[in-house]
Coordinates of C-alpha atoms in Angstrom, one line a residue:
X1 CA -86.0 -78.3 145.7
X2 CA -86.9 -74.7 144.9
X3 CA -83.3 -73.3 144.5
X4 CA -81.8 -76.0 142.3
X5 CA -85.1 -76.1 140.3
X6 CA -85.1 -72.3 139.8
X7 CA -81.4 -72.6 138.5
X8 CA -82.4 -75.2 135.9
X9 CA -85.4 -73.0 134.8
X10 CA -83.2 -69.9 134.6
X11 CA -80.9 -71.9 132.5
X12 CA -83.6 -72.6 129.8
X13 CA -84.3 -70.4 126.8
X14 CA -88.0 -71.5 127.2
X15 CA -88.5 -69.2 130.2
X16 CA -88.9 -65.6 129.7
X17 CA -89.9 -64.6 133.2
X18 CA -89.2 -66.5 136.4
X19 CA -90.8 -65.3 139.7
X20 CA -89.9 -66.8 143.0
X21 CA -92.0 -66.9 146.1
X22 CA -91.3 -68.0 149.7
X23 CA -91.7 -66.9 153.2
X24 CA -87.9 -66.6 153.6
X25 CA -84.8 -65.1 151.7
X26 CA -86.3 -65.2 148.2
X27 CA -84.9 -61.8 147.1
X28 CA -81.3 -62.9 147.8
X29 CA -81.8 -66.1 145.7
X30 CA -83.5 -63.9 143.0
X31 CA -80.5 -61.4 142.9
X32 CA -78.1 -64.3 142.8
X33 CA -80.0 -65.9 139.8
X34 CA -80.4 -62.7 138.0
X35 CA -76.8 -62.4 137.1
X36 CA -76.9 -65.6 134.9
X37 CA -76.6 -64.7 131.3
X38 CA -79.8 -66.2 130.0
X39 CA -83.0 -64.5 128.8
X40 CA -85.3 -65.2 131.8
X41 CA -86.1 -62.1 133.9
X42 CA -85.9 -63.0 137.6
X43 CA -87.8 -61.5 140.5
X44 CA -88.2 -62.6 144.1
X45 CA -91.3 -62.2 146.2
X46 CA -91.4 -62.4 150.0
X47 CA -94.4 -63.1 152.3
X48 CA -98.1 -63.5 151.6
X49 CA -98.6 -59.8 150.8
X50 CA -96.3 -60.2 147.8
X51 CA -97.8 -63.4 146.6
X52 CA -100.5 -61.9 144.3
X53 CA -97.8 -59.9 142.3
X54 CA -95.7 -62.9 142.0
X55 CA -98.5 -65.0 140.4
X56 CA -100.1 -62.3 138.1
X57 CA -99.5 -63.2 134.4
X58 CA -97.9 -66.6 135.1
X59 CA -98.4 -69.3 132.5
X60 CA -97.0 -72.0 134.7
X61 CA -96.9 -72.4 138.5
X62 CA -94.6 -75.0 140.1
X63 CA -95.2 -75.7 143.8
X64 CA -92.3 -77.4 145.4
X65 CA -93.1 -75.8 148.9
X66 CA -93.4 -77.6 152.1
X67 CA -91.2 -79.7 154.5
X68 CA -89.0 -82.6 153.3
X69 CA -89.1 -86.1 154.9
X70 CA -86.7 -87.2 157.6
X71 CA -85.6 -90.8 158.1
X72 CA -88.5 -93.0 159.5
X73 CA -91.2 -90.7 157.9
X74 CA -93.5 -91.6 155.1
X75 CA -94.8 -89.0 152.6
X76 CA -98.1 -89.2 154.4
X77 CA -96.4 -87.9 157.6
X78 CA -96.0 -84.5 155.8
X79 CA -99.7 -84.3 155.2
X80 CA -100.7 -81.9 157.9
X81 CA -98.0 -79.3 157.2
X82 CA -97.8 -79.4 153.5
X83 CA -101.6 -79.8 152.7
X84 CA -102.0 -76.4 154.5
X85 CA -99.3 -74.8 152.6
X86 CA -100.4 -76.2 149.2
X87 CA -104.2 -75.2 149.9
X88 CA -103.0 -71.7 150.6
X89 CA -100.9 -71.4 147.4
X90 CA -103.6 -72.9 145.3
X91 CA -106.1 -70.5 146.6
X92 CA -103.8 -67.7 145.5
X93 CA -103.3 -69.2 142.1
X94 CA -107.1 -69.6 141.7
X95 CA -107.5 -65.9 142.3
X96 CA -104.5 -64.4 140.5
X97 CA -103.6 -66.8 137.7
X98 CA -106.7 -69.1 137.2
X99 CA -105.7 -70.0 133.7
X100 CA -102.1 -71.2 134.6
X101 CA -100.8 -74.7 134.4
X102 CA -100.3 -75.9 138.0
X103 CA -97.5 -78.4 138.7
X104 CA -97.5 -79.7 142.3
X105 CA -94.3 -81.3 143.6
X106 CA -95.1 -81.0 147.3
X107 CA -95.7 -84.3 148.9
X108 CA -97.8 -86.3 149.5
X109 CA -98.6 -85.8 145.8
X110 CA -101.3 -88.5 146.2
X111 CA -103.1 -86.0 148.5
X112 CA -101.9 -82.5 147.4
X113 CA -103.4 -82.9 144.0
X114 CA -107.0 -83.6 145.3
X115 CA -106.5 -80.6 147.6
X116 CA -105.4 -78.4 144.8
X117 CA -108.3 -79.6 142.7
X118 CA -110.9 -79.0 145.4
X119 CA -109.5 -75.4 146.1
X120 CA -109.9 -74.6 142.3
X121 CA -113.4 -76.0 142.3
X122 CA -114.3 -73.8 145.4
X123 CA -113.1 -70.7 143.5
X124 CA -115.3 -71.7 140.4
X125 CA -112.1 -72.1 138.1
X126 CA -111.3 -75.7 138.1
X127 CA -109.9 -77.2 134.9
X128 CA -108.7 -80.8 135.4
X129 CA -106.6 -80.5 132.2
X130 CA -104.3 -77.9 133.9
X131 CA -103.6 -79.5 137.3
X132 CA -100.6 -81.9 137.4
X133 CA -99.0 -84.0 140.1
X134 CA -95.4 -84.1 139.3
X135 CA -94.3 -87.9 139.5
X136 CA -91.5 -87.5 136.9
X137 CA -88.8 -88.5 139.5
X138 CA -90.3 -92.0 139.4
X139 CA -89.8 -92.3 135.7
X140 CA -86.3 -90.8 135.9
X141 CA -85.4 -93.4 138.5
X142 CA -86.9 -96.2 136.6
X143 CA -85.0 -95.2 133.4
X144 CA -81.7 -94.9 135.4
X145 CA -82.0 -98.2 137.2
X146 CA -83.0 -100.1 134.2
X147 CA -80.2 -98.6 132.1
X148 CA -77.7 -99.5 134.9
X149 CA -78.8 -103.1 134.9
X150 CA -78.9 -103.5 131.1
X151 CA -75.9 -101.3 130.4
X152 CA -77.9 -98.9 128.3
X153 CA -77.6 -95.1 127.8
X154 CA -80.2 -93.9 130.4
X155 CA -81.3 -90.9 128.1
X156 CA -82.5 -93.5 125.6
X157 CA -84.5 -95.6 128.0
X158 CA -88.2 -94.8 128.8
X159 CA -90.3 -96.6 131.4
X160 CA -93.8 -95.4 131.9
X161 CA -94.6 -95.3 135.6
X162 CA -98.3 -95.2 136.6
X163 CA -100.4 -95.0 139.7
X164 CA -99.4 -92.7 142.4
X165 CA -96.4 -91.2 143.9
X166 CA -95.7 -93.1 147.1
X167 CA -94.6 -96.7 147.8
X168 CA -96.8 -99.4 146.5
X169 CA -98.8 -96.9 144.5
X170 CA -95.7 -96.4 142.2
X171 CA -96.2 -99.0 139.4
X172 CA -93.3 -99.1 136.8
X173 CA -94.5 -100.6 133.6
X174 CA -91.2 -102.4 132.7
X175 CA -93.1 -104.5 130.1
X176 CA -93.7 -101.2 128.2
X177 CA -90.0 -100.1 128.4
X178 CA -88.4 -98.7 125.2
X179 CA -86.1 -100.3 124.1
X180 CA -87.7 -103.6 125.2
X181 CA -85.9 -105.2 128.2
X182 CA -86.4 -108.6 129.8
X183 CA -85.7 -109.5 133.4
X184 CA -86.2 -112.7 135.3
X185 CA -89.0 -112.5 137.8
X186 CA -86.9 -112.2 141.0
X187 CA -84.8 -109.4 139.5
X188 CA -88.0 -107.7 138.2
X189 CA -89.5 -107.8 141.8
X190 CA -86.2 -106.4 143.3
X191 CA -86.0 -103.6 140.6
X192 CA -89.7 -102.6 141.1
X193 CA -89.2 -102.5 144.9
X194 CA -86.1 -100.3 144.3
X195 CA -88.0 -97.8 142.2
X196 CA -90.9 -97.7 144.7
X197 CA -88.5 -97.1 147.6
X198 CA -85.9 -95.0 145.9
X199 CA -87.0 -91.8 147.8
X200 CA -86.5 -93.6 151.0
X201 CA -83.0 -94.7 149.9
X202 CA -82.1 -91.1 149.5
X203 CA -83.8 -90.0 152.9
X204 CA -81.7 -92.7 154.6
X205 CA -78.4 -91.9 152.9
X206 CA -78.9 -88.1 153.8
X207 CA -79.3 -89.2 157.4
X208 CA -81.6 -86.5 158.6
X209 CA -80.3 -83.8 156.2
X210 CA -83.4 -84.0 153.9
X211 CA -84.7 -85.9 151.0
X212 CA -84.2 -86.0 147.2
X213 CA -83.7 -82.4 146.2
X214 CA -81.3 -82.4 143.2
X215 CA -82.9 -85.3 141.4
X216 CA -86.3 -84.0 142.1
X217 CA -85.4 -80.5 140.8
X218 CA -84.1 -82.2 137.5
X219 CA -87.3 -84.2 137.2
X220 CA -89.5 -81.1 138.0
X221 CA -87.6 -79.1 135.3
X222 CA -88.0 -82.0 132.8
X223 CA -91.8 -82.0 133.4
X224 CA -92.0 -78.1 133.0
X225 CA -90.0 -78.1 129.9
X226 CA -92.2 -80.8 128.3
X227 CA -95.3 -78.9 129.3
X228 CA -94.0 -75.6 127.9
X229 CA -92.8 -77.2 124.7
X230 CA -96.4 -78.6 124.3
X231 CA -97.9 -75.1 125.2
X232 CA -95.6 -73.7 122.5
X233 CA -97.2 -76.0 119.9
X234 CA -94.6 -79.0 119.8
X235 CA -96.6 -82.2 118.8
X236 CA -96.2 -85.6 120.4
X237 CA -95.1 -84.5 123.8
X238 CA -95.8 -87.4 126.3
X239 CA -95.2 -87.3 130.1
X240 CA -96.7 -89.3 133.0
X241 CA -98.4 -87.3 135.6
X242 CA -100.8 -87.7 138.6
X243 CA -104.1 -86.2 137.4
X244 CA -108.0 -86.4 137.5
X245 CA -108.6 -89.6 135.6
X246 CA -111.2 -92.0 134.3
X247 CA -108.7 -94.7 133.6
X248 CA -109.3 -96.7 136.8
X249 CA -111.7 -96.6 139.8
X250 CA -109.4 -94.1 141.5
X251 CA -110.4 -90.4 141.1
X252 CA -106.8 -89.4 140.4
X253 CA -104.3 -91.6 138.7
X254 CA -101.0 -91.1 136.8
X255 CA -100.8 -92.4 133.3
X256 CA -98.9 -91.2 130.1
X257 CA -100.5 -88.0 128.9
X258 CA -100.3 -86.3 125.5
X259 CA -99.7 -82.7 126.3
X260 CA -100.9 -79.8 124.3
X261 CA -101.4 -76.0 124.2
X262 CA -104.3 -76.2 126.7
X263 CA -102.6 -78.8 129.1
X264 CA -103.8 -82.4 128.8
X265 CA -104.8 -83.1 125.3
X266 CA -105.4 -86.8 125.7
X267 CA -105.0 -89.4 128.5
X268 CA -103.2 -92.2 126.8
X269 CA -104.3 -94.7 129.6
X270 CA -102.6 -97.8 131.0
X271 CA -102.0 -99.8 127.8
X272 CA -101.1 -103.4 127.7
X273 CA -99.5 -104.7 130.9
X274 CA -98.1 -107.9 132.3
X275 CA -99.8 -110.0 134.9
X276 CA -97.2 -108.9 137.5
X277 CA -98.0 -105.3 136.7
X278 CA -101.8 -106.0 136.5
X279 CA -101.6 -107.4 140.2
X280 CA -99.9 -104.1 141.5
X281 CA -102.6 -102.0 139.8

């Protein structure tokens, strides 16, 4: 995800400085990106000793690190490897850019967000308004699939997706879709299942060559651009994200959020849902 995501970020006028970090071949990717005729200044950092320099002065940190799924794996199977990677990166962020917005893409997001939060607490710099689990791909997929079924322009469709970012925790609120759409129950059940298992659809189609990287990079960029717009003072920016929440009995839960200069301005909650959606919740 990192390479296509960095290309999308480099392509944006919102980004003034783009620093890339990995444990392999980052300087080459940075050199390649740096030739693109947009304002973002690009620099690559390689290995743990360069991580502090990479993070110093960052306003937003995006963490797509970790291993992807292979056929037959669930997102939870990634836990041991990715949890360690995310915890290490979160600790570095807590030390070197404690005020930054932290956007975690690394799966399982349902677990990597609690881990990131605990690491920030341990360092005494925890601010729940600034730690986001990026679930945007679920919304992007829901918009696309609804648009296909109803012959609409997907750019004009908006389906809130709440809950978590894996299997049955992914809850598309099709009853809240704009524009309003209606589906018979059997079609609604199939559509909901497809949104929940869309990641697995890609894992299977790639047959061992990884998971969703291009659509995830797009979704990650969409979330980052919304967040930066809000940080720059744009009003009325709403995105769903998996965050610390009082909306349900779950400690963390994804709902539509009003974003602002300091991160989450207001949690907009679940809103009115259908009985089918209520059951899933």
